[in-house]
Coordinates of N, CA and C in Angstrom, one line a residue:
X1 N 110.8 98.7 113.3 CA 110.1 99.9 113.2 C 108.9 99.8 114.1
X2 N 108.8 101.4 114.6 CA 107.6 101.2 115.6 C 106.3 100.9 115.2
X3 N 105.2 100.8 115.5 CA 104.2 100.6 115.3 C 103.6 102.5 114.9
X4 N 103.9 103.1 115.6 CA 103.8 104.6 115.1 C 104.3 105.3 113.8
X5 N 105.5 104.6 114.2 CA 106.3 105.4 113.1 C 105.9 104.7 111.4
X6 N 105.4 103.2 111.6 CA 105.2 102.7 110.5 C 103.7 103.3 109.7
X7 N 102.8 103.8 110.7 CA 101.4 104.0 110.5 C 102.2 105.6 109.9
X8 N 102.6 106.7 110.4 CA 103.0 107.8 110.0 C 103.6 107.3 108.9
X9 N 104.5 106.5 108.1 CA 104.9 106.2 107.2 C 104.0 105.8 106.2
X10 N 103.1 105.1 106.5 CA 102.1 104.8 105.4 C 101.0 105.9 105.2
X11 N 100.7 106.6 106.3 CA 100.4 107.5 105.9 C 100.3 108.6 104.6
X12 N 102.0 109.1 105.2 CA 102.5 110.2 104.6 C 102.6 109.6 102.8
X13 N 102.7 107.8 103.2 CA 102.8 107.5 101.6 C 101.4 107.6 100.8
X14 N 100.1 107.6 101.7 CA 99.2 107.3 101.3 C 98.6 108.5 100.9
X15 N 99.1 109.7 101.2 CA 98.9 111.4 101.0 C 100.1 111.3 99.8
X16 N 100.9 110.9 99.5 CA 101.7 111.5 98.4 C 101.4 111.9 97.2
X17 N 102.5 111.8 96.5 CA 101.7 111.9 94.9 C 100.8 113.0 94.1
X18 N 100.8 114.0 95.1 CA 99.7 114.8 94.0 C 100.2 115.7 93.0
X19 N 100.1 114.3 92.0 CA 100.7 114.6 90.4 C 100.0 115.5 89.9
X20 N 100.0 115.6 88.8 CA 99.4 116.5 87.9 C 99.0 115.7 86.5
X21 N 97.9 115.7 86.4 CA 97.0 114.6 85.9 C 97.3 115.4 84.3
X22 N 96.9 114.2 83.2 CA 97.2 114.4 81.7 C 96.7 115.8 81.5
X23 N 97.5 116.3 80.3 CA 97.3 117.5 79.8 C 97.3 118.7 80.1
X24 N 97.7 118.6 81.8 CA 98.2 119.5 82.6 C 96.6 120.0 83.3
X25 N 95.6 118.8 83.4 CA 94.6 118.9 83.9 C 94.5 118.8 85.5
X26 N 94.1 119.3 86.6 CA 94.2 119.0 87.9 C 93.5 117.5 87.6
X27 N 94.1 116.8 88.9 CA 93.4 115.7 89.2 C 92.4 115.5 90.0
X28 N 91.7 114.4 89.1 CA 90.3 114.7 90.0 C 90.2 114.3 91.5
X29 N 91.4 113.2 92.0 CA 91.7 112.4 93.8 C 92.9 113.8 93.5
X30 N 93.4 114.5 94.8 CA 94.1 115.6 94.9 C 95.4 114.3 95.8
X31 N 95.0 113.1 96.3 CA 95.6 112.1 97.1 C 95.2 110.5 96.7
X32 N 95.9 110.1 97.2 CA 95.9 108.4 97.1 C 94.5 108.2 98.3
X33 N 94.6 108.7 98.9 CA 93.4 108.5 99.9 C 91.9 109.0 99.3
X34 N 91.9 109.7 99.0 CA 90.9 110.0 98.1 C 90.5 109.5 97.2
X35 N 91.0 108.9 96.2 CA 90.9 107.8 95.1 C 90.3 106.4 95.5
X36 N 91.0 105.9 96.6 CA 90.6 104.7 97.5 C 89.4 105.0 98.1
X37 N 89.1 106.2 98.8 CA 88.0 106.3 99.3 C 86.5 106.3 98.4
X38 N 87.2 107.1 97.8 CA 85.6 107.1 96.6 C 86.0 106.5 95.4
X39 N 87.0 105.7 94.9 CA 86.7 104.7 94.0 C 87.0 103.2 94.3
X40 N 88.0 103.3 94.8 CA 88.5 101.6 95.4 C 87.1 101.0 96.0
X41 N 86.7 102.0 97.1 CA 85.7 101.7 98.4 C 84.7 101.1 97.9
X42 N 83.7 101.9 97.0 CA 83.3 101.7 96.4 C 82.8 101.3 95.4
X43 N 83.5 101.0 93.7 CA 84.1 100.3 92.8 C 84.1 98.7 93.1
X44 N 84.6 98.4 94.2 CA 84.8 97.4 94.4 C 84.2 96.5 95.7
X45 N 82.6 96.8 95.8 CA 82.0 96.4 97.1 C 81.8 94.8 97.1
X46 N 82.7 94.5 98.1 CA 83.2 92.9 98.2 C 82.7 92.3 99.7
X47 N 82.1 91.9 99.7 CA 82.0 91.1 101.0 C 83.3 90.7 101.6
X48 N 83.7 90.8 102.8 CA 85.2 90.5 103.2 C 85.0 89.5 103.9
X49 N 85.8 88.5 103.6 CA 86.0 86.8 103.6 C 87.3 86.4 104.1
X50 N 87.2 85.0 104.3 CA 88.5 84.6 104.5 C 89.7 84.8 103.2
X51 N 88.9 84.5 102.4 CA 89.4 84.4 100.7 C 89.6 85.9 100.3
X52 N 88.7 86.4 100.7 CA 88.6 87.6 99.5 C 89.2 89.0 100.8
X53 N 90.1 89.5 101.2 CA 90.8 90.3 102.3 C 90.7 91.6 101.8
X54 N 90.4 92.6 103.0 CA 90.6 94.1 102.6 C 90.8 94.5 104.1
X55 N 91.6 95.2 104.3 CA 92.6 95.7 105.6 C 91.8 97.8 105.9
X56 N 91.0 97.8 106.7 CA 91.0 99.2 106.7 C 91.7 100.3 106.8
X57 N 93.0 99.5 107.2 CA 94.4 100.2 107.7 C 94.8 100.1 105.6
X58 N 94.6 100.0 104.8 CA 95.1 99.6 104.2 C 96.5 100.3 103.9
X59 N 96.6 102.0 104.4 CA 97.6 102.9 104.2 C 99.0 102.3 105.0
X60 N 98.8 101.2 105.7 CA 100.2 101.0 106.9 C 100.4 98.9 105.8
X61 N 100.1 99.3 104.4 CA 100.6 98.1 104.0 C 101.1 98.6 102.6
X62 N 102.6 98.2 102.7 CA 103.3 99.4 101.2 C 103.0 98.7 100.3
X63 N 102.7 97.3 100.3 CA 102.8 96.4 98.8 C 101.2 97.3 98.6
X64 N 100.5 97.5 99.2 CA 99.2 98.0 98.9 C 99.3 99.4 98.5
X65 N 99.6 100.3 99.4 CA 100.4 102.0 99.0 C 100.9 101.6 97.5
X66 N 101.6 101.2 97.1 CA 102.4 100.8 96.1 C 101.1 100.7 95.0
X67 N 100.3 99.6 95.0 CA 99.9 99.3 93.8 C 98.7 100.0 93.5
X68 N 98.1 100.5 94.9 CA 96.9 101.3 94.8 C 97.1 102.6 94.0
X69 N 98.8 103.2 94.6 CA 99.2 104.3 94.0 C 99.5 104.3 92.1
X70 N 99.7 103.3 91.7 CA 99.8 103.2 90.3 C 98.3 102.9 90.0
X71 N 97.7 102.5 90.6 CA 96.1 102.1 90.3 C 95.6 103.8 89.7
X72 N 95.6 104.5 90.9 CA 95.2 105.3 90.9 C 95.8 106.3 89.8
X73 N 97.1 106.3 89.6 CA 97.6 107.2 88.5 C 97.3 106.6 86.8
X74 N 97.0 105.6 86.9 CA 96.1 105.2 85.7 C 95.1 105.4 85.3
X75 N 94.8 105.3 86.3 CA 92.8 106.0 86.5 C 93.3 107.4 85.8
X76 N 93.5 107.9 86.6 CA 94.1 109.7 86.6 C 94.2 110.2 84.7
X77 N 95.1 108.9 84.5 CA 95.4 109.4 83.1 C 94.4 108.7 81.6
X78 N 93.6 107.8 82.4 CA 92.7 106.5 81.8 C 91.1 107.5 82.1
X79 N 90.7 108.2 82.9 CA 89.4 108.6 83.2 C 89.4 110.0 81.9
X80 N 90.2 110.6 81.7 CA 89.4 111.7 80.3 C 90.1 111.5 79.2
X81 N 89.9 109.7 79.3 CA 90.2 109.1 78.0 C 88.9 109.0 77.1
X82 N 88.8 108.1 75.6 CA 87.7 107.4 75.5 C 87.4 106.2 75.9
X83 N 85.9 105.8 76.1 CA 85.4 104.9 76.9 C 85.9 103.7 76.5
X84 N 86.8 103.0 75.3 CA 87.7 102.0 75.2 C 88.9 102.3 76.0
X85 N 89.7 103.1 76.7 CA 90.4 103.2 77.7 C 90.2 103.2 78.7
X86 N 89.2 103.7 79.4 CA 88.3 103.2 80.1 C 88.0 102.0 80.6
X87 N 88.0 101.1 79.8 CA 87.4 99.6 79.7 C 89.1 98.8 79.5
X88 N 89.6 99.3 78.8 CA 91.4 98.7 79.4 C 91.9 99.2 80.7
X89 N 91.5 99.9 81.0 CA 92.2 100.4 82.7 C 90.7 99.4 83.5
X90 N 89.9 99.0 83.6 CA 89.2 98.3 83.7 C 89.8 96.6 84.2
X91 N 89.7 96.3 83.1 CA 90.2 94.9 82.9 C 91.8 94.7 82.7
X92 N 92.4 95.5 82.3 CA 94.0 95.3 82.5 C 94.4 95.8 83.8
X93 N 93.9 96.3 84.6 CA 94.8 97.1 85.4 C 94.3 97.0 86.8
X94 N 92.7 97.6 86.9 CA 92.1 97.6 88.1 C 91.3 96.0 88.6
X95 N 90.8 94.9 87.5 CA 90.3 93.6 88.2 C 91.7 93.1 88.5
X96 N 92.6 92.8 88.0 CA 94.0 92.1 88.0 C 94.4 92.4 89.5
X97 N 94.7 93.3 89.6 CA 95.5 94.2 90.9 C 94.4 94.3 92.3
X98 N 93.5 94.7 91.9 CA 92.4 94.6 93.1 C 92.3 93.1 93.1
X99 N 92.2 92.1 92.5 CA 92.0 90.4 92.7 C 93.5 90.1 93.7
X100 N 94.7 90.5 93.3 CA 95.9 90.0 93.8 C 95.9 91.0 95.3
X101 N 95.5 91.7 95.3 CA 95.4 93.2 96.7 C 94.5 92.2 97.7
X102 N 93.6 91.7 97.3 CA 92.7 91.1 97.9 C 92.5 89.6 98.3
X103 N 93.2 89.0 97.5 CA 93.2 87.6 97.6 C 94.4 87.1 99.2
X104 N 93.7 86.1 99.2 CA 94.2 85.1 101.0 C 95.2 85.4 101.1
X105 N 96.4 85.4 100.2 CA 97.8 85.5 100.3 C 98.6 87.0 99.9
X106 N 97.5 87.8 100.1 CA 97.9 89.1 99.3 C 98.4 89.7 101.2
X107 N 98.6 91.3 100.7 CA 99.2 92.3 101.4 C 98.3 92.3 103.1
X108 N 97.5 92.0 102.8 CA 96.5 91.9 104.0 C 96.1 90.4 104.8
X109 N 96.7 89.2 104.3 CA 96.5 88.2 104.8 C 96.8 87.8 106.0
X110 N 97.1 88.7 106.5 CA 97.2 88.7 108.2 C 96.5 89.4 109.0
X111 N 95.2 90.6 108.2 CA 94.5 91.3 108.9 C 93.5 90.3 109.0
X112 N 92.7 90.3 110.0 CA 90.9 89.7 110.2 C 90.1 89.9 109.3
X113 N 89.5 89.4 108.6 CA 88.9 89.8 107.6 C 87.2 90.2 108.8
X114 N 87.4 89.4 109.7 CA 86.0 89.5 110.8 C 85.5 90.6 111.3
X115 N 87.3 91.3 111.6 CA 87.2 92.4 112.4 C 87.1 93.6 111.5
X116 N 86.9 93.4 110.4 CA 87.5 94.9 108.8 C 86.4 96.0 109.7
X117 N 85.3 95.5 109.8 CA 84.1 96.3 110.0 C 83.8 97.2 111.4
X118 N 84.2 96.4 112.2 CA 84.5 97.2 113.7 C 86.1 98.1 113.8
X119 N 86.8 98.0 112.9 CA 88.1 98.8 112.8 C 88.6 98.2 113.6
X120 N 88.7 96.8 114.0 CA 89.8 96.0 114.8 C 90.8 94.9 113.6
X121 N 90.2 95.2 112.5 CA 91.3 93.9 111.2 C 92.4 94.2 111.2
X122 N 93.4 95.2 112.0 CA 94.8 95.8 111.3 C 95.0 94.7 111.9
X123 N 96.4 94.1 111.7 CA 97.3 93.4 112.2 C 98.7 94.4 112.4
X124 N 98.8 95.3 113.5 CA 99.7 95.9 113.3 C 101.1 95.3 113.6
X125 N 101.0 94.1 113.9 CA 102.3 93.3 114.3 C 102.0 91.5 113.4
X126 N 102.3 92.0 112.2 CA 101.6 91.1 110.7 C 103.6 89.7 111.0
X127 N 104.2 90.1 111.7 CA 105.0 88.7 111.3 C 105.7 88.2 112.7
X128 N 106.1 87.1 113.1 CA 106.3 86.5 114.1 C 107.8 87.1 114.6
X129 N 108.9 86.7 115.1 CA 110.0 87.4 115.5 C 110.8 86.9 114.3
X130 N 110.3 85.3 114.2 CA 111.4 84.2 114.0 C 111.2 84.5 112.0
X131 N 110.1 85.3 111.4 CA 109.8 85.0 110.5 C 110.7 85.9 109.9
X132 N 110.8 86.0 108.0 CA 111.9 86.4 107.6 C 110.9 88.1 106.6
X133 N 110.9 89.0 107.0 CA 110.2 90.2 106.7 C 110.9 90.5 105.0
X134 N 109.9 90.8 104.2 CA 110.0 90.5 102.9 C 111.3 89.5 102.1
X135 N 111.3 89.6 101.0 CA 111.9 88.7 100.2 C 113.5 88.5 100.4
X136 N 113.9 87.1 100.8 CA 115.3 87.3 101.0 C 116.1 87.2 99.9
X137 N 117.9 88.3 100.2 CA 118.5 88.5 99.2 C 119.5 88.3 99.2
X138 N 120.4 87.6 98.4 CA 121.9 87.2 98.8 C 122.8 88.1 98.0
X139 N 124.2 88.2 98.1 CA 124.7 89.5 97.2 C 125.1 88.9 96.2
X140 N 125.0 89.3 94.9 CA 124.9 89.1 93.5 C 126.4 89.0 93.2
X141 N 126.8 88.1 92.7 CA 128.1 87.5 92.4 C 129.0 88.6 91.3
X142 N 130.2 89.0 91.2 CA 130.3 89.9 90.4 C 130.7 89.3 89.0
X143 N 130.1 90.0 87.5 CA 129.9 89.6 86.8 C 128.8 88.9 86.4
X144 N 127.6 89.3 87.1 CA 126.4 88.0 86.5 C 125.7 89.0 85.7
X145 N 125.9 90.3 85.5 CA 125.1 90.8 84.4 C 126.2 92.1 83.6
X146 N 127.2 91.8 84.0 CA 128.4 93.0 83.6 C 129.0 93.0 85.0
X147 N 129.2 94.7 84.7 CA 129.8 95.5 85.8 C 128.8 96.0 86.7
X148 N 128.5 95.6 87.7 CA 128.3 95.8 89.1 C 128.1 97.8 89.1
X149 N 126.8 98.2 89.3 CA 127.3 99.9 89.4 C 126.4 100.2 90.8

């Protein structure tokens, strides 16, 4: 995948989604980018470290699109809750997930953590030729959970 076509792809993932929040309330991020911008960004003001990683590209990294996107849809349905839901979307949902988003070995461990600030940390070419691009899969033997569908 190109380096264009991947950014357009995370993109368009990172605009998706505009659900329709509990009780048939509009939502208060209309996008995934908006939530991130004014709550992630914010919410979460981290000195960026070797340890502790945040990628400003973070829209061109899916394991991140991905979790940020349920991040956010919890919020969505956790924000005109009571302030005990509130505090479980809190600590079950958003320290957990933003600690593993951000930690050495997470989705961004190949961006600069040096460069986040001058908009040079993307790693837009994050794996070597020789390396093996997400999880490898071998085909599932038939009969190891039933019928195969």
């Amino acid at each position: 995948m190109s380096e264009d076509t991947g950014e357009k792809k995370g993109r368009a993932s990172a605009q998706a989604g505009r659900d329709e929040a509990p009780g048939g309330l509009e939502p208060v991020f209309p996008t995934l980018e908006a939530f991130v911008e004014h709550v992630a960004s914010s919410l979460w003001d981290r000195v960026i470290t070797d340890s502790h990683r945040w990628c400003d590209q973070w829209w061109n990294h899916p394991e991140a699109v991905y979790a940020l996107t349920c991040l956010w849809h919890a919020w969505e349905q956790t924000h005109v809750s009571d302030a005990e839901a509130r505090m479980r979307w809190l600590l079950q949902y958003s320290y957990p997930l933003m600690d593993r988003l951000c930690s050495a070995n997470g989705p961004f461990c190949r961006c600069k953590p040096h460069c986040v600030l001058n908009g040079r940390g993307h790693n837009s070419h994050p794996f070597n030729d020789d390396e093996v691009r997400g999880l490898p899969t071998a085909a599932m033997p038939e009969g190891v959970f039933g019928a195969r569908q």
